[in-house]
Protein backbone atom coordinates (compact mmCIF):
# COMPACT_ATOMS: atom_id res chain seq x y z
CA UNK A 1 -11.28 35.19 -15.35
CA UNK A 2 -7.71 35.99 -14.24
CA UNK A 3 -7.85 39.16 -16.37
CA UNK A 4 -10.96 40.40 -14.53
CA UNK A 5 -9.44 39.54 -11.13
CA UNK A 6 -6.29 41.51 -11.95
CA UNK A 7 -8.23 44.56 -13.17
CA UNK A 8 -10.49 44.60 -10.09
CA UNK A 9 -7.40 44.38 -7.85
CA UNK A 10 -5.90 47.39 -9.70
CA UNK A 11 -9.13 49.38 -9.38
CA UNK A 12 -9.51 48.65 -5.66
CA UNK A 13 -5.86 49.34 -4.81
CA UNK A 14 -6.52 53.07 -4.38
CA UNK A 15 -9.90 52.58 -2.68
CA UNK A 16 -9.22 51.05 0.75
CA UNK A 17 -12.76 51.87 1.96
CA UNK A 18 -14.25 49.53 -0.68
CA UNK A 19 -14.24 45.77 -0.10
CA UNK A 20 -15.13 44.66 -3.62
CA UNK A 21 -17.43 45.21 -6.55
CA UNK A 22 -21.16 44.58 -6.86
CA UNK A 23 -22.73 43.17 -10.01
CA UNK A 24 -26.39 43.53 -10.84
CA UNK A 25 -28.86 43.91 -13.66
CA UNK A 26 -31.24 46.77 -14.40
CA UNK A 27 -34.18 47.08 -16.73
CA UNK A 28 -33.07 49.31 -19.58
CA UNK A 29 -32.01 49.36 -23.19
CA UNK A 30 -33.91 48.21 -26.22
CA UNK A 31 -33.83 44.53 -25.27
CA UNK A 32 -34.71 44.57 -21.58
CA UNK A 33 -31.75 44.11 -19.21
CA UNK A 34 -28.32 45.64 -18.78
CA UNK A 35 -25.45 44.82 -16.40
CA UNK A 36 -24.37 47.15 -13.61
CA UNK A 37 -21.00 47.13 -11.89
CA UNK A 38 -20.07 49.36 -8.97
CA UNK A 39 -17.71 49.58 -6.02
CA UNK A 40 -19.13 48.51 -2.68
CA UNK A 41 -18.11 49.17 0.90
CA UNK A 42 -20.01 46.22 2.36
CA UNK A 43 -21.90 43.04 1.56
CA UNK A 44 -25.64 43.56 1.37
CA UNK A 45 -27.84 41.27 3.46
CA UNK A 46 -29.11 39.36 0.42
CA UNK A 47 -26.02 39.61 -1.79
CA UNK A 48 -24.28 36.43 -2.93
CA UNK A 49 -20.52 36.67 -2.38
CA UNK A 50 -18.02 35.14 -4.79
CA UNK A 51 -14.32 35.22 -3.87
CA UNK A 52 -11.80 34.59 -6.62
CA UNK A 53 -8.05 34.90 -5.91
CA UNK A 54 -8.69 37.36 -3.09
CA UNK A 55 -11.17 39.52 -5.04
CA UNK A 56 -14.68 39.82 -3.63
CA UNK A 57 -17.58 40.15 -6.06
CA UNK A 58 -21.09 40.57 -4.70
CA UNK A 59 -24.14 39.67 -6.77
CA UNK A 60 -27.38 41.51 -6.01
CA UNK A 61 -30.25 39.21 -5.03
CA UNK A 62 -32.48 40.12 -7.97
CA UNK A 63 -29.62 39.36 -10.40
CA UNK A 64 -28.57 35.99 -8.99
CA UNK A 65 -30.72 33.78 -11.24
CA UNK A 66 -30.00 35.96 -14.27
CA UNK A 67 -26.25 35.68 -13.72
CA UNK A 68 -26.11 31.98 -12.76
CA UNK A 69 -23.16 30.41 -14.61
CA UNK A 70 -21.89 33.75 -15.96
CA UNK A 71 -18.18 34.37 -16.50
CA UNK A 72 -16.88 37.90 -16.00
CA UNK A 73 -13.88 38.83 -18.14
CA UNK A 74 -11.83 41.97 -18.77
CA UNK A 75 -10.76 42.64 -22.34
CA UNK A 76 -8.39 45.27 -23.72
CA UNK A 77 -7.74 46.00 -27.37
CA UNK A 78 -6.49 48.98 -29.38
CA UNK A 79 -9.81 50.82 -29.22
CA UNK A 80 -11.39 49.88 -25.90
CA UNK A 81 -11.13 48.18 -22.55
CA UNK A 82 -14.14 46.76 -20.74
CA UNK A 83 -15.59 44.11 -18.48
CA UNK A 84 -17.47 41.51 -20.52
CA UNK A 85 -20.06 39.07 -19.20
CA UNK A 86 -20.26 35.66 -20.90
CA UNK A 87 -23.76 34.67 -19.80
CA UNK A 88 -25.11 31.25 -20.92
CA UNK A 89 -28.68 32.29 -19.99
CA UNK A 90 -29.05 35.00 -22.64
CA UNK A 91 -31.71 34.34 -25.28
CA UNK A 92 -31.13 37.52 -27.30
CA UNK A 93 -29.26 40.82 -27.41
CA UNK A 94 -29.88 44.16 -29.04
CA UNK A 95 -27.91 45.25 -32.09
CA UNK A 96 -25.67 47.62 -30.14
CA UNK A 97 -24.88 45.01 -27.47
CA UNK A 98 -25.99 47.24 -24.58
CA UNK A 99 -28.88 45.07 -23.40
CA UNK A 100 -30.08 41.46 -23.39
CA UNK A 101 -33.05 39.28 -22.53
CA UNK A 102 -33.42 35.96 -20.79
């Protein structure tokens, strides 16, 4: 989303050695999978690259099918600010919202 693009641009502004962010999934939490998001200095050999308004997002190979069709957003309110993934593939989530299953 435009909000996520703007936030990633802000985060990368002071990190010239990083070319973008990498999104993945890890096995953890009470429901199976959890998202990961980290800075990256290069595109991995098997990463899928998505460019949106000049921002480069790399998707790890093992997360590509899990994240197919997912929208990444950035939301701020009075109590928190966070990246949110709107994933149409999710079949269930845990009560705390930290993990999901497909």
